[in-house]
């Protein structure tokens, strides 16, 4: 049985909604589920999220941004993910190190080898069993973000080209044939997408 599940996708792909729906569904079936996300869990995580995504008076340099996301992860793994896995929980995490590969590696166009080494190091050897990648055209995802009307963070405000590079980064990863990554068609309704995800738990 999969114990560590991650959700990935570009902003506006509906990944957070789907991750929560799956967590609620599996809990209702009696599974002990711990739902979490990156960045932003725990006291340090909250502070880091605020610095990276909400602070407008500092122009965070791309390598500094990479280090901050990795710091968030290293703390998150030690403080929450590992203890919950050890306590027998299924952990469902909204974003994990594939986000670093796609956003900092492809989106920010940083040295891919360095990004890979840092992303893997920050996970302290804790690999997801299954990763759901929510696949949606970039145009549609950005329209969803606009319609959602929620407060936008700094990443959401990046131009179309940035989100396209992030999408391309995810797709390159998938093309490498990483078996844990399951591609989910996410351009339909939330219900349709959720049904596709639940098939993996039948
Ligand atoms: P979200 O919580 O709305 O998904 O926002 C988190 C943002 O941070 C999202 O735009 C993706 C970005 N991000 C990275 O750039 N690198 C990372 O390693 C992670 C975890 C997230």
mmCIF file of C-alpha atoms and ligand atoms in Angstrom:
data_model
loop_
_atom_site.group_PDB
_atom_site.id
_atom_site.type_symbol
_atom_site.label_atom_id
_atom_site.label_comp_id
_atom_site.label_asym_id
_atom_site.label_seq_id
_atom_site.Cartn_x
_atom_site.Cartn_y
_atom_site.Cartn_z
ATOM 1 C CA UNK A 1 0.000 0.000 0.000
ATOM 2 C CA UNK A 2 1.258 3.480 -0.889
ATOM 3 C CA UNK A 3 2.137 5.410 2.205
ATOM 4 C CA UNK A 4 3.660 8.612 0.893
ATOM 5 C CA UNK A 5 1.686 10.278 -1.881
ATOM 6 C CA UNK A 6 2.535 13.587 -3.488
ATOM 7 C CA UNK A 7 0.597 15.856 -5.832
ATOM 8 C CA UNK A 8 2.263 17.946 -8.501
ATOM 9 C CA UNK A 9 1.223 20.317 -11.251
ATOM 10 C CA UNK A 10 1.438 23.888 -12.444
ATOM 11 C CA UNK A 11 -0.395 26.646 -10.564
ATOM 12 C CA UNK A 12 -4.112 26.453 -11.339
ATOM 13 C CA UNK A 13 -4.030 22.728 -12.143
ATOM 14 C CA UNK A 14 -6.424 22.001 -9.271
ATOM 15 C CA UNK A 15 -3.844 19.905 -7.450
ATOM 16 C CA UNK A 16 -4.529 21.242 -3.933
ATOM 17 C CA UNK A 17 -8.274 20.591 -4.262
ATOM 18 C CA UNK A 18 -7.624 17.077 -5.556
ATOM 19 C CA UNK A 19 -5.099 16.284 -2.835
ATOM 20 C CA UNK A 20 -7.582 17.346 -0.136
ATOM 21 C CA UNK A 21 -10.453 15.446 -1.738
ATOM 22 C CA UNK A 22 -8.337 12.276 -1.819
ATOM 23 C CA UNK A 23 -7.268 12.760 1.798
ATOM 24 C CA UNK A 24 -10.931 13.170 2.879
ATOM 25 C CA UNK A 25 -11.996 10.159 0.820
ATOM 26 C CA UNK A 26 -9.320 7.837 2.211
ATOM 27 C CA UNK A 27 -9.974 9.066 5.767
ATOM 28 C CA UNK A 28 -13.672 8.308 5.303
ATOM 29 C CA UNK A 29 -12.659 4.746 4.342
ATOM 30 C CA UNK A 30 -10.798 4.370 7.626
ATOM 31 C CA UNK A 31 -7.217 5.096 6.508
ATOM 32 C CA UNK A 32 -5.130 7.157 8.933
ATOM 33 C CA UNK A 33 -4.219 10.086 6.691
ATOM 34 C CA UNK A 34 -1.969 13.048 7.389
ATOM 35 C CA UNK A 35 -2.437 15.882 4.901
ATOM 36 C CA UNK A 36 0.340 18.391 4.426
ATOM 37 C CA UNK A 37 1.822 20.777 1.878
ATOM 38 C CA UNK A 38 4.981 22.519 0.675
ATOM 39 C CA UNK A 39 6.015 25.157 1.295
ATOM 40 C CA UNK A 40 4.568 26.403 4.556
ATOM 41 C CA UNK A 41 4.066 23.766 7.257
ATOM 42 C CA UNK A 42 5.375 24.205 10.789
ATOM 43 C CA UNK A 43 6.693 27.448 12.272
ATOM 44 C CA UNK A 44 9.816 27.613 10.102
ATOM 45 C CA UNK A 45 7.836 26.548 7.036
ATOM 46 C CA UNK A 46 5.315 29.345 7.578
ATOM 47 C CA UNK A 47 8.088 31.905 7.881
ATOM 48 C CA UNK A 48 9.817 30.607 4.737
ATOM 49 C CA UNK A 49 6.571 30.555 2.733
ATOM 50 C CA UNK A 50 5.898 34.105 3.753
ATOM 51 C CA UNK A 51 9.404 35.219 2.720
ATOM 52 C CA UNK A 52 9.317 33.498 -0.678
ATOM 53 C CA UNK A 53 5.741 33.982 -1.793
ATOM 54 C CA UNK A 54 4.322 37.018 -0.038
ATOM 55 C CA UNK A 55 7.117 39.429 0.732
ATOM 56 C CA UNK A 56 7.171 42.210 -1.850
ATOM 57 C CA UNK A 57 10.024 44.387 -0.588
ATOM 58 C CA UNK A 58 12.863 41.943 -1.346
ATOM 59 C CA UNK A 59 13.852 40.733 -4.789
ATOM 60 C CA UNK A 60 14.756 37.148 -3.839
ATOM 61 C CA UNK A 61 17.496 35.856 -6.110
ATOM 62 C CA UNK A 62 16.818 32.522 -7.850
ATOM 63 C CA UNK A 63 19.551 30.573 -6.001
ATOM 64 C CA UNK A 64 18.366 32.016 -2.691
ATOM 65 C CA UNK A 65 14.833 30.945 -3.611
ATOM 66 C CA UNK A 66 16.116 27.421 -4.341
ATOM 67 C CA UNK A 67 17.803 27.261 -0.938
ATOM 68 C CA UNK A 68 14.660 28.486 0.822
ATOM 69 C CA UNK A 69 12.402 25.859 -0.777
ATOM 70 C CA UNK A 70 14.974 23.188 0.122
ATOM 71 C CA UNK A 71 15.239 24.459 3.707
ATOM 72 C CA UNK A 72 11.451 24.287 3.992
ATOM 73 C CA UNK A 73 11.537 20.665 2.781
ATOM 74 C CA UNK A 74 14.375 19.471 5.020
ATOM 75 C CA UNK A 75 12.535 20.843 8.069
ATOM 76 C CA UNK A 76 9.179 19.497 6.875
ATOM 77 C CA UNK A 77 10.543 15.977 6.345
ATOM 78 C CA UNK A 78 12.208 15.814 9.786
ATOM 79 C CA UNK A 79 9.506 17.611 11.734
ATOM 80 C CA UNK A 80 6.347 16.152 10.184
ATOM 81 C CA UNK A 81 6.595 13.734 7.260
ATOM 82 C CA UNK A 82 8.949 11.171 8.796
ATOM 83 C CA UNK A 83 7.315 11.121 12.250
ATOM 84 C CA UNK A 84 3.860 10.671 10.672
ATOM 85 C CA UNK A 85 5.081 7.857 8.399
ATOM 86 C CA UNK A 86 6.665 6.204 11.443
ATOM 87 C CA UNK A 87 3.343 6.507 13.316
ATOM 88 C CA UNK A 88 1.652 4.549 10.529
ATOM 89 C CA UNK A 89 -0.067 7.422 8.741
ATOM 90 C CA UNK A 90 -0.490 7.654 5.018
ATOM 91 C CA UNK A 91 1.023 11.043 4.192
ATOM 92 C CA UNK A 92 -0.495 13.067 1.355
ATOM 93 C CA UNK A 93 1.629 16.061 0.438
ATOM 94 C CA UNK A 94 0.574 18.915 -1.838
ATOM 95 C CA UNK A 95 3.899 19.476 -3.719
ATOM 96 C CA UNK A 96 7.295 17.953 -2.941
ATOM 97 C CA UNK A 97 10.698 17.930 -4.575
ATOM 98 C CA UNK A 98 9.447 17.534 -8.172
ATOM 99 C CA UNK A 99 8.179 21.115 -7.722
ATOM 100 C CA UNK A 100 11.752 22.244 -7.130
ATOM 101 C CA UNK A 101 12.948 20.470 -10.285
ATOM 102 C CA UNK A 102 10.151 22.016 -12.355
ATOM 103 C CA UNK A 103 10.001 25.538 -10.849
ATOM 104 C CA UNK A 104 13.627 26.271 -9.965
ATOM 105 C CA UNK A 105 15.232 23.942 -12.536
ATOM 106 C CA UNK A 106 13.031 24.687 -15.532
ATOM 107 C CA UNK A 107 11.031 27.786 -14.535
ATOM 108 C CA UNK A 108 14.015 29.745 -13.199
ATOM 109 C CA UNK A 109 16.450 27.964 -15.540
ATOM 110 C CA UNK A 110 18.990 27.212 -12.813
ATOM 111 C CA UNK A 111 21.721 24.602 -13.275
ATOM 112 C CA UNK A 112 19.640 21.387 -13.488
ATOM 113 C CA UNK A 113 22.301 19.161 -11.880
ATOM 114 C CA UNK A 114 22.648 21.439 -8.888
ATOM 115 C CA UNK A 115 18.869 21.761 -8.529
ATOM 116 C CA UNK A 116 18.513 17.992 -8.711
ATOM 117 C CA UNK A 117 21.179 17.385 -6.059
ATOM 118 C CA UNK A 118 19.720 19.998 -3.727
ATOM 119 C CA UNK A 119 16.132 18.831 -4.210
ATOM 120 C CA UNK A 120 17.082 15.217 -3.511
ATOM 121 C CA UNK A 121 19.297 16.161 -0.550
ATOM 122 C CA UNK A 122 16.493 18.211 1.004
ATOM 123 C CA UNK A 123 14.202 15.163 0.978
ATOM 124 C CA UNK A 124 16.610 13.288 3.302
ATOM 125 C CA UNK A 125 16.055 10.065 1.365
ATOM 126 C CA UNK A 126 12.262 10.123 1.763
ATOM 127 C CA UNK A 127 10.880 9.231 -1.671
ATOM 128 C CA UNK A 128 7.190 9.349 -2.570
ATOM 129 C CA UNK A 129 5.588 5.983 -3.381
ATOM 130 C CA UNK A 130 3.189 7.607 -5.832
ATOM 131 C CA UNK A 131 3.085 11.067 -7.369
ATOM 132 C CA UNK A 132 -0.004 12.335 -9.176
ATOM 133 C CA UNK A 133 0.809 14.896 -11.850
ATOM 134 C CA UNK A 134 -2.280 16.861 -12.831
ATOM 135 C CA UNK A 135 -2.059 17.540 -16.532
ATOM 136 C CA UNK A 136 -3.776 20.630 -17.916
ATOM 137 C CA UNK A 137 -2.978 23.106 -20.713
ATOM 138 C CA UNK A 138 -1.107 26.116 -19.333
ATOM 139 C CA UNK A 139 -3.666 28.550 -20.809
ATOM 140 C CA UNK A 140 -6.528 26.815 -19.018
ATOM 141 C CA UNK A 141 -4.661 26.668 -15.699
ATOM 142 C CA UNK A 142 -3.879 30.385 -15.816
ATOM 143 C CA UNK A 143 -7.514 31.200 -16.609
ATOM 144 C CA UNK A 144 -8.546 29.147 -13.575
ATOM 145 C CA UNK A 145 -6.114 31.098 -11.423
ATOM 146 C CA UNK A 146 -7.613 34.362 -12.650
ATOM 147 C CA UNK A 147 -11.189 33.203 -12.079
ATOM 148 C CA UNK A 148 -10.439 31.867 -8.635
ATOM 149 C CA UNK A 149 -10.150 35.398 -7.318
ATOM 150 C CA UNK A 150 -8.014 34.281 -4.355
ATOM 151 C CA UNK A 151 -5.123 36.449 -3.344
ATOM 152 C CA UNK A 152 -2.291 35.778 -5.778
ATOM 153 C CA UNK A 153 1.207 34.977 -4.585
ATOM 154 C CA UNK A 154 4.442 36.024 -6.315
ATOM 155 C CA UNK A 155 4.677 32.775 -8.309
ATOM 156 C CA UNK A 156 1.105 33.127 -9.596
ATOM 157 C CA UNK A 157 2.078 36.509 -11.003
ATOM 158 C CA UNK A 158 4.921 35.136 -13.140
ATOM 159 C CA UNK A 159 4.342 35.481 -16.904
ATOM 160 C CA UNK A 160 2.900 32.795 -19.177
ATOM 161 C CA UNK A 161 6.414 31.839 -20.395
ATOM 162 C CA UNK A 162 7.487 30.976 -16.849
ATOM 163 C CA UNK A 163 4.506 28.668 -16.278
ATOM 164 C CA UNK A 164 5.126 27.106 -19.712
ATOM 165 C CA UNK A 165 8.719 26.297 -18.774
ATOM 166 C CA UNK A 166 7.531 24.787 -15.478
ATOM 167 C CA UNK A 167 5.032 22.629 -17.388
ATOM 168 C CA UNK A 168 7.767 21.577 -19.809
ATOM 169 C CA UNK A 169 9.994 20.691 -16.840
ATOM 170 C CA UNK A 170 7.337 18.364 -15.424
ATOM 171 C CA UNK A 171 6.814 16.790 -18.840
ATOM 172 C CA UNK A 172 10.538 16.137 -19.304
ATOM 173 C CA UNK A 173 10.542 14.381 -15.947
ATOM 174 C CA UNK A 174 7.582 12.230 -16.996
ATOM 175 C CA UNK A 175 9.237 11.397 -20.329
ATOM 176 C CA UNK A 176 12.192 10.002 -18.414
ATOM 177 C CA UNK A 177 9.772 7.271 -17.333
ATOM 178 C CA UNK A 178 9.754 7.757 -13.558
ATOM 179 C CA UNK A 179 7.397 4.885 -12.539
ATOM 180 C CA UNK A 180 5.980 6.562 -9.407
ATOM 181 C CA UNK A 181 4.562 9.464 -11.469
ATOM 182 C CA UNK A 182 0.974 8.939 -12.642
ATOM 183 C CA UNK A 183 -0.342 11.463 -15.142
ATOM 184 C CA UNK A 184 -3.929 12.509 -14.425
ATOM 185 C CA UNK A 185 -6.031 14.366 -16.986
ATOM 186 C CA UNK A 186 -7.135 17.456 -15.075
ATOM 187 C CA UNK A 187 -8.877 19.678 -17.604
ATOM 188 C CA UNK A 188 -12.343 18.256 -16.822
ATOM 189 C CA UNK A 189 -14.495 18.807 -13.749
ATOM 190 C CA UNK A 190 -13.045 18.301 -10.252
ATOM 191 C CA UNK A 191 -15.325 15.252 -9.845
ATOM 192 C CA UNK A 192 -14.013 13.609 -13.036
ATOM 193 C CA UNK A 193 -10.418 14.240 -12.011
ATOM 194 C CA UNK A 194 -11.020 12.837 -8.526
ATOM 195 C CA UNK A 195 -12.591 9.660 -9.935
ATOM 196 C CA UNK A 196 -9.515 9.119 -12.092
ATOM 197 C CA UNK A 197 -7.267 9.441 -9.035
ATOM 198 C CA UNK A 198 -9.391 7.120 -6.881
ATOM 199 C CA UNK A 199 -8.995 4.298 -9.434
ATOM 200 C CA UNK A 200 -5.487 3.837 -8.031
ATOM 201 C CA UNK A 201 -6.943 2.951 -4.628
ATOM 202 C CA UNK A 202 -9.502 0.335 -5.690
HETATM 203 P P1 LIG B 1 0.822 26.811 -3.705
HETATM 204 O O1 LIG B 1 0.889 26.481 -2.243
HETATM 205 O O2 LIG B 1 -0.341 27.664 -4.071
HETATM 206 O O3 LIG B 1 0.992 25.592 -4.579
HETATM 207 O O4 LIG B 1 2.057 27.782 -3.973
HETATM 208 C C1 LIG B 1 3.348 27.368 -3.820
HETATM 209 C C2 LIG B 1 4.190 27.973 -4.926
HETATM 210 O O5 LIG B 1 5.572 27.667 -4.705
HETATM 211 C C3 LIG B 1 3.839 27.400 -6.298
HETATM 212 O O6 LIG B 1 3.818 28.454 -7.240
HETATM 213 C C4 LIG B 1 4.987 26.480 -6.606
HETATM 214 C C5 LIG B 1 6.137 27.072 -5.841
HETATM 215 N N1 LIG B 1 7.166 26.101 -5.454
HETATM 216 C C6 LIG B 1 8.436 26.201 -6.018
HETATM 217 O O7 LIG B 1 8.686 27.089 -6.835
HETATM 218 N N2 LIG B 1 9.393 25.296 -5.643
HETATM 219 C C7 LIG B 1 9.150 24.314 -4.725
HETATM 220 O O8 LIG B 1 10.043 23.524 -4.413
HETATM 221 C C8 LIG B 1 7.829 24.235 -4.140
HETATM 222 C C9 LIG B 1 7.513 23.179 -3.130
HETATM 223 C C10 LIG B 1 6.872 25.148 -4.533
#
